[in-house]
Amino acid sequence: MTQQKPVVLITGATGQIGGDTLRNLLNDDSITLVAAVRSPAKAEPFEAQGIRTVILDFDKEETLAPALQGIDRAFLVTGYTVHMLRQSKAFVDQAKKAGVQHIVHLGACGRDDTTIGHWAWHQFVERYIEWSGFSFTHLRPECFMQNLLSYDGTQAVKEGVIEQYTGDARFSWVDGEDVARVAAHTLLHPLKHAGKTYRLGYDVQSYGDIAAIMTRLLGQPFRYDAKSPDVFLENMRAAGAEMAYMTCVHDNFTRMAARQIPGVEETFDNFPGITGRQPVTWEDFVQKHRSAFAY
């Protein structure tokens, strides 16, 4: 008798981390891969590649139960809004009814005792997943290197100037593609990674340090212009971002600059054991994206 392959659902499949996770799993024939999308139009590129899709919109709860039928493992990725709390709860509730066995949750940075708002929200989701009785793996990426390419549509480096909001604080970073690699491995091997919380951060740098790395590697001058976190808040408001979430980020930046968040300089040695490779460093990232930074 042929054993049926486990079915793995990727939410956020059209986004950065979800999309990279899906691409990491594409050629693995031990699973059946399913991409969650919000509309038939967004399904078309996946269907063209032979990837099965389901319609799942976190803001339309009636789409959750049908999308989760027959799913064995799920990657839960929500957006950067306070609505992630109710969205995650509704997803977990329906996943339980559908018989999903293992959930990999993309959370946020921080130690268990964090009081940064949006980091704590993700930890509430973690606990709800656990309380609901799932096999689970929690991912807590530190600051994404990709934030230096753009943040919620706002360009971070302009003509050699990095405009950011954390003073001269040094903190831990991770390449989003490395986060996706970890997600892929934990979805492929749930027994190995069940019950684990992985903090993902591998290179500690301040923005001034990063500017120096870019200057050395790209042969052009880069500098860091430290702005008030209040400027960030106004930029996000102008960009139409969800302000409950961005107010938490503002608090994060304010406390980071004041060196009031314990643990932000921590790095971890878990990546080689999970993926069999070394994590991306800032030097690697700058070289890989040099065309995006050059001016």
PDB file of C-alpha atoms in Angstrom:
ATOM      1  CA  MET A   1       0.000   0.000   0.000  1.00  0.00           C
ATOM      2  CA  THR A   2       1.328   3.418  -0.950  1.00  0.00           C
ATOM      3  CA  GLN A   3       1.366   5.837   1.978  1.00  0.00           C
ATOM      4  CA  GLN A   4      -0.206   9.204   1.188  1.00  0.00           C
ATOM      5  CA  LYS A   5       2.208  12.116   1.226  1.00  0.00           C
ATOM      6  CA  PRO A   6       1.677  14.706   3.978  1.00  0.00           C
ATOM      7  CA  VAL A   7       0.029  17.870   2.692  1.00  0.00           C
ATOM      8  CA  VAL A   8       1.801  21.121   3.631  1.00  0.00           C
ATOM      9  CA  LEU A   9      -0.003  24.472   3.477  1.00  0.00           C
ATOM     10  CA  ILE A  10       1.980  27.693   3.064  1.00  0.00           C
ATOM     11  CA  THR A  11       0.143  30.846   4.090  1.00  0.00           C
ATOM     12  CA  GLY A  12       1.681  34.126   2.977  1.00  0.00           C
ATOM     13  CA  ALA A  13       2.723  32.345  -0.223  1.00  0.00           C
ATOM     14  CA  THR A  14       2.718  35.592  -2.209  1.00  0.00           C
ATOM     15  CA  GLY A  15       4.874  37.352   0.386  1.00  0.00           C
ATOM     16  CA  GLN A  16       8.579  37.273   1.059  1.00  0.00           C
ATOM     17  CA  ILE A  17       9.033  34.639   3.764  1.00  0.00           C
ATOM     18  CA  GLY A  18       6.098  32.484   2.707  1.00  0.00           C
ATOM     19  CA  GLY A  19       7.155  32.666  -0.926  1.00  0.00           C
ATOM     20  CA  ASP A  20      10.763  31.772  -0.148  1.00  0.00           C
ATOM     21  CA  THR A  21       9.605  28.884   2.049  1.00  0.00           C
ATOM     22  CA  LEU A  22       7.438  27.567  -0.749  1.00  0.00           C
ATOM     23  CA  ARG A  23      10.332  27.777  -3.221  1.00  0.00           C
ATOM     24  CA  ASN A  24      12.545  25.850  -0.809  1.00  0.00           C
ATOM     25  CA  LEU A  25       9.971  23.055  -0.755  1.00  0.00           C
ATOM     26  CA  LEU A  26       9.090  22.952  -4.448  1.00  0.00           C
ATOM     27  CA  ASN A  27      11.396  20.120  -5.441  1.00  0.00           C
ATOM     28  CA  ASP A  28      10.792  17.894  -2.432  1.00  0.00           C
ATOM     29  CA  ASP A  29       8.680  14.952  -3.530  1.00  0.00           C
ATOM     30  CA  SER A  30       8.082  13.696   0.010  1.00  0.00           C
ATOM     31  CA  ILE A  31       5.213  16.181   0.486  1.00  0.00           C
ATOM     32  CA  THR A  32       2.282  17.651  -1.379  1.00  0.00           C
ATOM     33  CA  LEU A  33       2.643  21.432  -1.379  1.00  0.00           C
ATOM     34  CA  VAL A  34      -0.322  23.816  -1.228  1.00  0.00           C
ATOM     35  CA  ALA A  35      -0.112  27.603  -1.605  1.00  0.00           C
ATOM     36  CA  ALA A  36      -2.710  29.724   0.187  1.00  0.00           C
ATOM     37  CA  VAL A  37      -3.772  32.771  -1.828  1.00  0.00           C
ATOM     38  CA  ARG A  38      -6.474  35.384  -1.400  1.00  0.00           C
ATOM     39  CA  SER A  39      -7.994  35.319  -4.889  1.00  0.00           C
ATOM     40  CA  PRO A  40      -8.160  33.267  -8.091  1.00  0.00           C
ATOM     41  CA  ALA A  41      -5.995  35.894  -9.818  1.00  0.00           C
ATOM     42  CA  LYS A  42      -3.224  35.371  -7.252  1.00  0.00           C
ATOM     43  CA  ALA A  43      -3.543  31.619  -7.739  1.00  0.00           C
ATOM     44  CA  GLU A  44      -2.739  31.743 -11.446  1.00  0.00           C
ATOM     45  CA  PRO A  45       1.095  31.973 -11.227  1.00  0.00           C
ATOM     46  CA  PHE A  46       1.185  29.018  -8.828  1.00  0.00           C
ATOM     47  CA  GLU A  47      -1.207  26.933 -10.886  1.00  0.00           C
ATOM     48  CA  ALA A  48       0.956  27.637 -13.947  1.00  0.00           C
ATOM     49  CA  GLN A  49       3.840  25.953 -12.107  1.00  0.00           C
ATOM     50  CA  GLY A  50       1.694  22.985 -11.173  1.00  0.00           C
ATOM     51  CA  ILE A  51       1.376  24.062  -7.530  1.00  0.00           C
ATOM     52  CA  ARG A  52      -1.950  23.328  -5.911  1.00  0.00           C
ATOM     53  CA  THR A  53      -3.690  26.380  -4.398  1.00  0.00           C
ATOM     54  CA  VAL A  54      -6.513  27.134  -1.994  1.00  0.00           C
ATOM     55  CA  ILE A  55      -8.311  30.405  -1.389  1.00  0.00           C
ATOM     56  CA  LEU A  56      -7.575  31.625   2.127  1.00  0.00           C
ATOM     57  CA  ASP A  57      -8.174  35.181   3.281  1.00  0.00           C
ATOM     58  CA  PHE A  58      -7.500  35.822   6.971  1.00  0.00           C
ATOM     59  CA  ASP A  59     -10.114  38.595   6.917  1.00  0.00           C
ATOM     60  CA  LYS A  60     -12.764  36.250   5.521  1.00  0.00           C
ATOM     61  CA  GLU A  61     -13.139  33.571   8.136  1.00  0.00           C
ATOM     62  CA  GLU A  62     -15.471  31.558   5.932  1.00  0.00           C
ATOM     63  CA  THR A  63     -12.462  30.728   3.712  1.00  0.00           C
ATOM     64  CA  LEU A  64     -10.464  29.094   6.522  1.00  0.00           C
ATOM     65  CA  ALA A  65     -12.282  25.785   7.007  1.00  0.00           C
ATOM     66  CA  PRO A  66     -12.388  24.834   3.300  1.00  0.00           C
ATOM     67  CA  ALA A  67      -8.737  25.804   2.822  1.00  0.00           C
ATOM     68  CA  LEU A  68      -7.606  23.675   5.773  1.00  0.00           C
ATOM     69  CA  GLN A  69      -9.412  20.479   4.797  1.00  0.00           C
ATOM     70  CA  GLY A  70      -6.903  17.688   4.207  1.00  0.00           C
ATOM     71  CA  ILE A  71      -3.920  19.713   5.464  1.00  0.00           C
ATOM     72  CA  ASP A  72      -1.404  17.898   7.677  1.00  0.00           C
ATOM     73  CA  ARG A  73       1.137  20.675   8.334  1.00  0.00           C
ATOM     74  CA  ALA A  74       0.794  24.442   8.050  1.00  0.00           C
ATOM     75  CA  PHE A  75       3.072  27.463   7.969  1.00  0.00           C
ATOM     76  CA  LEU A  76       1.251  30.331   9.685  1.00  0.00           C
ATOM     77  CA  VAL A  77       2.314  33.781   8.471  1.00  0.00           C
ATOM     78  CA  THR A  78       0.161  36.820   9.251  1.00  0.00           C
ATOM     79  CA  GLY A  79       0.508  40.467   8.295  1.00  0.00           C
ATOM     80  CA  TYR A  80       1.920  43.379  10.274  1.00  0.00           C
ATOM     81  CA  THR A  81      -1.303  44.560  11.901  1.00  0.00           C
ATOM     82  CA  VAL A  82      -2.987  44.105  15.262  1.00  0.00           C
ATOM     83  CA  HIS A  83      -5.543  41.988  13.412  1.00  0.00           C
ATOM     84  CA  MET A  84      -2.954  39.186  13.402  1.00  0.00           C
ATOM     85  CA  LEU A  85      -4.261  38.244  16.870  1.00  0.00           C
ATOM     86  CA  ARG A  86      -7.833  37.420  15.836  1.00  0.00           C
ATOM     87  CA  GLN A  87      -6.632  36.096  12.461  1.00  0.00           C
ATOM     88  CA  SER A  88      -4.250  33.653  14.110  1.00  0.00           C
ATOM     89  CA  LYS A  89      -6.832  32.498  16.640  1.00  0.00           C
ATOM     90  CA  ALA A  90      -9.426  31.850  13.942  1.00  0.00           C
ATOM     91  CA  PHE A  91      -6.861  29.975  11.849  1.00  0.00           C
ATOM     92  CA  VAL A  92      -5.753  27.814  14.775  1.00  0.00           C
ATOM     93  CA  ASP A  93      -9.343  27.038  15.755  1.00  0.00           C
ATOM     94  CA  GLN A  94     -10.223  25.907  12.237  1.00  0.00           C
ATOM     95  CA  ALA A  95      -6.945  24.010  11.864  1.00  0.00           C
ATOM     96  CA  LYS A  96      -7.818  22.042  14.984  1.00  0.00           C
ATOM     97  CA  LYS A  97     -11.224  21.125  13.579  1.00  0.00           C
ATOM     98  CA  ALA A  98      -9.650  20.146  10.257  1.00  0.00           C
ATOM     99  CA  GLY A  99      -7.148  17.774  11.874  1.00  0.00           C
ATOM    100  CA  VAL A 100      -3.942  19.674  11.083  1.00  0.00           C
ATOM    101  CA  GLN A 101      -1.121  18.034  13.030  1.00  0.00           C
ATOM    102  CA  HIS A 102       1.838  20.432  13.002  1.00  0.00           C
ATOM    103  CA  ILE A 103       1.958  24.240  12.837  1.00  0.00           C
ATOM    104  CA  VAL A 104       5.098  26.252  12.155  1.00  0.00           C
ATOM    105  CA  HIS A 105       4.458  29.817  13.283  1.00  0.00           C
ATOM    106  CA  LEU A 106       6.410  32.830  12.052  1.00  0.00           C
ATOM    107  CA  GLY A 107       6.625  35.103  15.073  1.00  0.00           C
ATOM    108  CA  ALA A 108       8.866  37.969  16.089  1.00  0.00           C
ATOM    109  CA  CYS A 109      12.081  38.514  18.005  1.00  0.00           C
ATOM    110  CA  GLY A 110      12.533  38.639  21.704  1.00  0.00           C
ATOM    111  CA  ARG A 111      13.020  36.702  24.867  1.00  0.00           C
ATOM    112  CA  ASP A 112      10.084  35.138  26.696  1.00  0.00           C
ATOM    113  CA  ASP A 113       9.948  38.097  29.083  1.00  0.00           C
ATOM    114  CA  THR A 114       9.619  40.725  26.348  1.00  0.00           C
ATOM    115  CA  THR A 115       7.303  43.704  26.851  1.00  0.00           C
ATOM    116  CA  ILE A 116       7.600  45.032  23.285  1.00  0.00           C
ATOM    117  CA  GLY A 117       3.971  44.973  22.159  1.00  0.00           C
ATOM    118  CA  HIS A 118       4.035  43.221  18.806  1.00  0.00           C
ATOM    119  CA  TRP A 119       6.670  40.734  19.967  1.00  0.00           C
ATOM    120  CA  ALA A 120       4.374  39.831  22.878  1.00  0.00           C
ATOM    121  CA  TRP A 121       1.396  39.469  20.525  1.00  0.00           C
ATOM    122  CA  HIS A 122       3.259  36.772  18.630  1.00  0.00           C
ATOM    123  CA  GLN A 123       4.070  35.024  21.897  1.00  0.00           C
ATOM    124  CA  PHE A 124       0.367  34.995  22.775  1.00  0.00           C
ATOM    125  CA  VAL A 125      -0.231  33.251  19.433  1.00  0.00           C
ATOM    126  CA  GLU A 126       2.539  30.766  20.248  1.00  0.00           C
ATOM    127  CA  ARG A 127       0.885  29.905  23.546  1.00  0.00           C
ATOM    128  CA  TYR A 128      -2.532  29.535  21.922  1.00  0.00           C
ATOM    129  CA  ILE A 129      -1.080  27.073  19.405  1.00  0.00           C
ATOM    130  CA  GLU A 130       0.420  25.089  22.275  1.00  0.00           C
ATOM    131  CA  TRP A 131      -2.762  25.275  24.367  1.00  0.00           C
ATOM    132  CA  SER A 132      -4.758  23.972  21.397  1.00  0.00           C
ATOM    133  CA  GLY A 133      -2.704  20.777  21.441  1.00  0.00           C
ATOM    134  CA  PHE A 134      -0.765  20.995  18.187  1.00  0.00           C
ATOM    135  CA  SER A 135       2.685  19.729  17.472  1.00  0.00           C
ATOM    136  CA  PHE A 136       4.465  23.030  16.851  1.00  0.00           C
ATOM    137  CA  THR A 137       7.634  24.867  15.937  1.00  0.00           C
ATOM    138  CA  HIS A 138       7.911  28.575  16.757  1.00  0.00           C
ATOM    139  CA  LEU A 139      10.236  30.781  14.708  1.00  0.00           C
ATOM    140  CA  ARG A 140      11.397  34.069  16.228  1.00  0.00           C
ATOM    141  CA  PRO A 141      13.513  35.932  13.672  1.00  0.00           C
ATOM    142  CA  GLU A 142      15.525  38.881  14.900  1.00  0.00           C
ATOM    143  CA  CYS A 143      15.693  41.990  12.695  1.00  0.00           C
ATOM    144  CA  PHE A 144      15.371  41.182   8.977  1.00  0.00           C
ATOM    145  CA  MET A 145      18.304  42.292   6.837  1.00  0.00           C
ATOM    146  CA  GLN A 146      15.739  42.974   4.102  1.00  0.00           C
ATOM    147  CA  ASN A 147      14.493  45.945   6.133  1.00  0.00           C
ATOM    148  CA  LEU A 148      17.481  47.818   4.748  1.00  0.00           C
ATOM    149  CA  LEU A 149      16.087  47.319   1.250  1.00  0.00           C
ATOM    150  CA  SER A 150      12.686  48.694   2.249  1.00  0.00           C
ATOM    151  CA  TYR A 151      10.268  48.736   5.171  1.00  0.00           C
ATOM    152  CA  ASP A 152       6.564  48.713   4.368  1.00  0.00           C
ATOM    153  CA  GLY A 153       7.355  50.328   1.037  1.00  0.00           C
ATOM    154  CA  THR A 154       9.661  52.999   2.486  1.00  0.00           C
ATOM    155  CA  GLN A 155      13.196  53.026   1.060  1.00  0.00           C
ATOM    156  CA  ALA A 156      15.828  52.762   3.805  1.00  0.00           C
ATOM    157  CA  VAL A 157      19.004  53.709   1.886  1.00  0.00           C
ATOM    158  CA  LYS A 158      19.007  56.782  -0.334  1.00  0.00           C
ATOM    159  CA  GLU A 159      22.104  58.004  -2.159  1.00  0.00           C
ATOM    160  CA  GLY A 160      24.419  56.375   0.317  1.00  0.00           C
ATOM    161  CA  VAL A 161      22.548  57.500   3.438  1.00  0.00           C
ATOM    162  CA  ILE A 162      20.912  55.024   5.800  1.00  0.00           C
ATOM    163  CA  GLU A 163      18.031  56.694   7.609  1.00  0.00           C
ATOM    164  CA  GLN A 164      17.005  54.645  10.632  1.00  0.00           C
ATOM    165  CA  TYR A 165      15.843  55.141  14.184  1.00  0.00           C
ATOM    166  CA  THR A 166      17.806  53.099  16.729  1.00  0.00           C
ATOM    167  CA  GLY A 167      20.665  55.432  17.639  1.00  0.00           C
ATOM    168  CA  ASP A 168      23.993  53.644  17.846  1.00  0.00           C
ATOM    169  CA  ALA A 169      22.529  50.445  19.313  1.00  0.00           C
ATOM    170  CA  ARG A 170      23.877  47.128  18.082  1.00  0.00           C
ATOM    171  CA  PHE A 171      21.413  44.276  17.614  1.00  0.00           C
ATOM    172  CA  SER A 172      21.015  40.876  16.013  1.00  0.00           C
ATOM    173  CA  TRP A 173      20.081  40.354  12.345  1.00  0.00           C
ATOM    174  CA  VAL A 174      18.932  37.542  10.070  1.00  0.00           C
ATOM    175  CA  ASP A 175      18.455  37.213   6.310  1.00  0.00           C
ATOM    176  CA  GLY A 176      14.800  36.533   5.538  1.00  0.00           C
ATOM    177  CA  GLU A 177      15.851  33.823   3.103  1.00  0.00           C
ATOM    178  CA  ASP A 178      17.532  32.016   5.989  1.00  0.00           C
ATOM    179  CA  VAL A 179      14.300  32.219   7.975  1.00  0.00           C
ATOM    180  CA  ALA A 180      12.538  30.578   5.029  1.00  0.00           C
ATOM    181  CA  ARG A 181      15.162  27.832   4.943  1.00  0.00           C
ATOM    182  CA  VAL A 182      14.500  27.082   8.614  1.00  0.00           C
ATOM    183  CA  ALA A 183      10.741  27.119   8.004  1.00  0.00           C
ATOM    184  CA  ALA A 184      11.116  24.643   5.148  1.00  0.00           C
ATOM    185  CA  HIS A 185      13.172  22.224   7.242  1.00  0.00           C
ATOM    186  CA  THR A 186      10.755  22.360  10.178  1.00  0.00           C
ATOM    187  CA  LEU A 187       7.821  21.654   7.862  1.00  0.00           C
ATOM    188  CA  LEU A 188       9.630  18.721   6.258  1.00  0.00           C
ATOM    189  CA  HIS A 189      10.759  17.198   9.554  1.00  0.00           C
ATOM    190  CA  PRO A 190       8.122  17.990  12.198  1.00  0.00           C
ATOM    191  CA  LEU A 191       9.139  15.192  14.553  1.00  0.00           C
ATOM    192  CA  LYS A 192      12.697  16.504  14.718  1.00  0.00           C
ATOM    193  CA  HIS A 193      11.618  20.090  15.368  1.00  0.00           C
ATOM    194  CA  ALA A 194       8.429  19.571  17.393  1.00  0.00           C
ATOM    195  CA  GLY A 195       8.191  21.580  20.582  1.00  0.00           C
ATOM    196  CA  LYS A 196      11.086  23.852  19.612  1.00  0.00           C
ATOM    197  CA  THR A 197      11.264  27.643  19.694  1.00  0.00           C
ATOM    198  CA  TYR A 198      14.031  28.850  17.413  1.00  0.00           C
ATOM    199  CA  ARG A 199      15.351  32.358  17.799  1.00  0.00           C
ATOM    200  CA  LEU A 200      17.011  33.268  14.522  1.00  0.00           C
ATOM    201  CA  GLY A 201      19.723  35.932  14.667  1.00  0.00           C
ATOM    202  CA  TYR A 202      23.316  35.525  13.563  1.00  0.00           C
ATOM    203  CA  ASP A 203      25.120  38.821  13.004  1.00  0.00           C
ATOM    204  CA  VAL A 204      25.194  41.716  15.482  1.00  0.00           C
ATOM    205  CA  GLN A 205      25.688  45.152  13.917  1.00  0.00           C
ATOM    206  CA  SER A 206      24.578  48.742  14.418  1.00  0.00           C
ATOM    207  CA  TYR A 207      23.480  50.801  11.441  1.00  0.00           C
ATOM    208  CA  GLY A 208      26.797  52.607  11.653  1.00  0.00           C
ATOM    209  CA  ASP A 209      28.586  49.255  11.441  1.00  0.00           C
ATOM    210  CA  ILE A 210      26.493  48.324   8.403  1.00  0.00           C
ATOM    211  CA  ALA A 211      27.321  51.621   6.687  1.00  0.00           C
ATOM    212  CA  ALA A 212      31.021  50.874   7.209  1.00  0.00           C
ATOM    213  CA  ILE A 213      30.602  47.371   5.730  1.00  0.00           C
ATOM    214  CA  MET A 214      28.820  48.812   2.689  1.00  0.00           C
ATOM    215  CA  THR A 215      31.509  51.461   2.205  1.00  0.00           C
ATOM    216  CA  ARG A 216      34.256  48.845   2.302  1.00  0.00           C
ATOM    217  CA  LEU A 217      32.564  46.317   0.021  1.00  0.00           C
ATOM    218  CA  LEU A 218      30.915  48.603  -2.517  1.00  0.00           C
ATOM    219  CA  GLY A 219      33.652  51.202  -2.884  1.00  0.00           C
ATOM    220  CA  GLN A 220      31.262  54.085  -2.314  1.00  0.00           C
ATOM    221  CA  PRO A 221      30.755  56.159   0.842  1.00  0.00           C
ATOM    222  CA  PHE A 222      27.798  55.217   3.027  1.00  0.00           C
ATOM    223  CA  ARG A 223      26.805  56.798   6.297  1.00  0.00           C
ATOM    224  CA  TYR A 224      24.112  56.379   8.913  1.00  0.00           C
ATOM    225  CA  ASP A 225      21.795  59.285   9.713  1.00  0.00           C
ATOM    226  CA  ALA A 226      20.101  58.501  13.035  1.00  0.00           C
ATOM    227  CA  LYS A 227      16.573  59.908  13.033  1.00  0.00           C
ATOM    228  CA  SER A 228      14.082  60.169  15.879  1.00  0.00           C
ATOM    229  CA  PRO A 229      11.620  57.257  16.093  1.00  0.00           C
ATOM    230  CA  ASP A 230       8.933  59.938  15.806  1.00  0.00           C
ATOM    231  CA  VAL A 231      10.002  60.425  12.180  1.00  0.00           C
ATOM    232  CA  PHE A 232       9.440  56.709  11.575  1.00  0.00           C
ATOM    233  CA  LEU A 233       5.940  56.952  13.005  1.00  0.00           C
ATOM    234  CA  GLU A 234       5.029  59.843  10.731  1.00  0.00           C
ATOM    235  CA  ASN A 235       6.503  58.041   7.705  1.00  0.00           C
ATOM    236  CA  MET A 236       4.419  54.962   8.429  1.00  0.00           C
ATOM    237  CA  ARG A 237       1.287  57.060   8.892  1.00  0.00           C
ATOM    238  CA  ALA A 238       1.934  58.730   5.528  1.00  0.00           C
ATOM    239  CA  ALA A 239       2.463  55.307   3.924  1.00  0.00           C
ATOM    240  CA  GLY A 240      -0.942  54.146   5.182  1.00  0.00           C
ATOM    241  CA  ALA A 241       0.444  51.486   7.510  1.00  0.00           C
ATOM    242  CA  GLU A 242      -1.630  49.980  10.315  1.00  0.00           C
ATOM    243  CA  MET A 243      -0.770  52.273  13.189  1.00  0.00           C
ATOM    244  CA  ALA A 244      -1.473  50.025  16.182  1.00  0.00           C
ATOM    245  CA  TYR A 245       1.320  47.780  14.973  1.00  0.00           C
ATOM    246  CA  MET A 246       3.614  50.626  13.968  1.00  0.00           C
ATOM    247  CA  THR A 247       3.170  52.296  17.347  1.00  0.00           C
ATOM    248  CA  CYS A 248       4.633  49.140  18.856  1.00  0.00           C
ATOM    249  CA  VAL A 249       7.545  49.352  16.417  1.00  0.00           C
ATOM    250  CA  HIS A 250       8.019  52.990  17.439  1.00  0.00           C
ATOM    251  CA  ASP A 251       8.267  51.862  21.055  1.00  0.00           C
ATOM    252  CA  ASN A 252      10.727  49.168  19.995  1.00  0.00           C
ATOM    253  CA  PHE A 253      12.973  51.721  18.264  1.00  0.00           C
ATOM    254  CA  THR A 254      12.771  54.175  21.159  1.00  0.00           C
ATOM    255  CA  ARG A 255      13.742  51.567  23.711  1.00  0.00           C
ATOM    256  CA  MET A 256      16.376  50.068  21.429  1.00  0.00           C
ATOM    257  CA  ALA A 257      18.108  53.429  21.047  1.00  0.00           C
ATOM    258  CA  ALA A 258      18.022  53.851  24.828  1.00  0.00           C
ATOM    259  CA  ARG A 259      19.500  50.338  25.347  1.00  0.00           C
ATOM    260  CA  GLN A 260      16.434  49.303  27.322  1.00  0.00           C
ATOM    261  CA  ILE A 261      15.639  45.960  25.653  1.00  0.00           C
ATOM    262  CA  PRO A 262      17.533  43.011  27.145  1.00  0.00           C
ATOM    263  CA  GLY A 263      18.794  40.352  24.765  1.00  0.00           C
ATOM    264  CA  VAL A 264      18.801  42.250  21.470  1.00  0.00           C
ATOM    265  CA  GLU A 265      22.521  41.535  20.966  1.00  0.00           C
ATOM    266  CA  GLU A 266      22.105  37.792  21.385  1.00  0.00           C
ATOM    267  CA  THR A 267      23.071  35.473  18.539  1.00  0.00           C
ATOM    268  CA  PHE A 268      22.337  31.777  18.190  1.00  0.00           C
ATOM    269  CA  ASP A 269      24.150  28.685  16.916  1.00  0.00           C
ATOM    270  CA  ASN A 270      21.099  26.709  15.781  1.00  0.00           C
ATOM    271  CA  PHE A 271      21.183  27.408  12.042  1.00  0.00           C
ATOM    272  CA  PRO A 272      23.773  24.817  10.895  1.00  0.00           C
ATOM    273  CA  GLY A 273      22.061  22.090  12.912  1.00  0.00           C
ATOM    274  CA  ILE A 274      18.706  22.867  11.312  1.00  0.00           C
ATOM    275  CA  THR A 275      19.761  23.527   7.710  1.00  0.00           C
ATOM    276  CA  GLY A 276      23.243  22.041   7.314  1.00  0.00           C
ATOM    277  CA  ARG A 277      24.719  25.370   6.208  1.00  0.00           C
ATOM    278  CA  GLN A 278      26.048  28.608   7.653  1.00  0.00           C
ATOM    279  CA  PRO A 279      23.779  31.658   8.052  1.00  0.00           C
ATOM    280  CA  VAL A 280      24.120  34.744   5.879  1.00  0.00           C
ATOM    281  CA  THR A 281      26.236  37.531   7.363  1.00  0.00           C
ATOM    282  CA  TRP A 282      25.951  41.237   6.637  1.00  0.00           C
ATOM    283  CA  GLU A 283      28.951  40.988   4.317  1.00  0.00           C
ATOM    284  CA  ASP A 284      27.203  38.206   2.390  1.00  0.00           C
ATOM    285  CA  PHE A 285      23.972  40.188   2.240  1.00  0.00           C
ATOM    286  CA  VAL A 286      25.599  43.380   0.961  1.00  0.00           C
ATOM    287  CA  GLN A 287      27.446  41.465  -1.740  1.00  0.00           C
ATOM    288  CA  LYS A 288      24.250  39.686  -2.796  1.00  0.00           C
ATOM    289  CA  HIS A 289      22.263  42.933  -2.999  1.00  0.00           C
ATOM    290  CA  ARG A 290      25.017  45.299  -4.083  1.00  0.00           C
ATOM    291  CA  SER A 291      23.019  46.554  -7.074  1.00  0.00           C
ATOM    292  CA  ALA A 292      20.202  47.636  -4.756  1.00  0.00           C
ATOM    293  CA  PHE A 293      22.550  49.708  -2.596  1.00  0.00           C
ATOM    294  CA  ALA A 294      24.856  51.203  -5.223  1.00  0.00           C
ATOM    295  CA  TYR A 295      24.214  54.760  -6.366  1.00  0.00           C
TER     296      TYR A 295
END
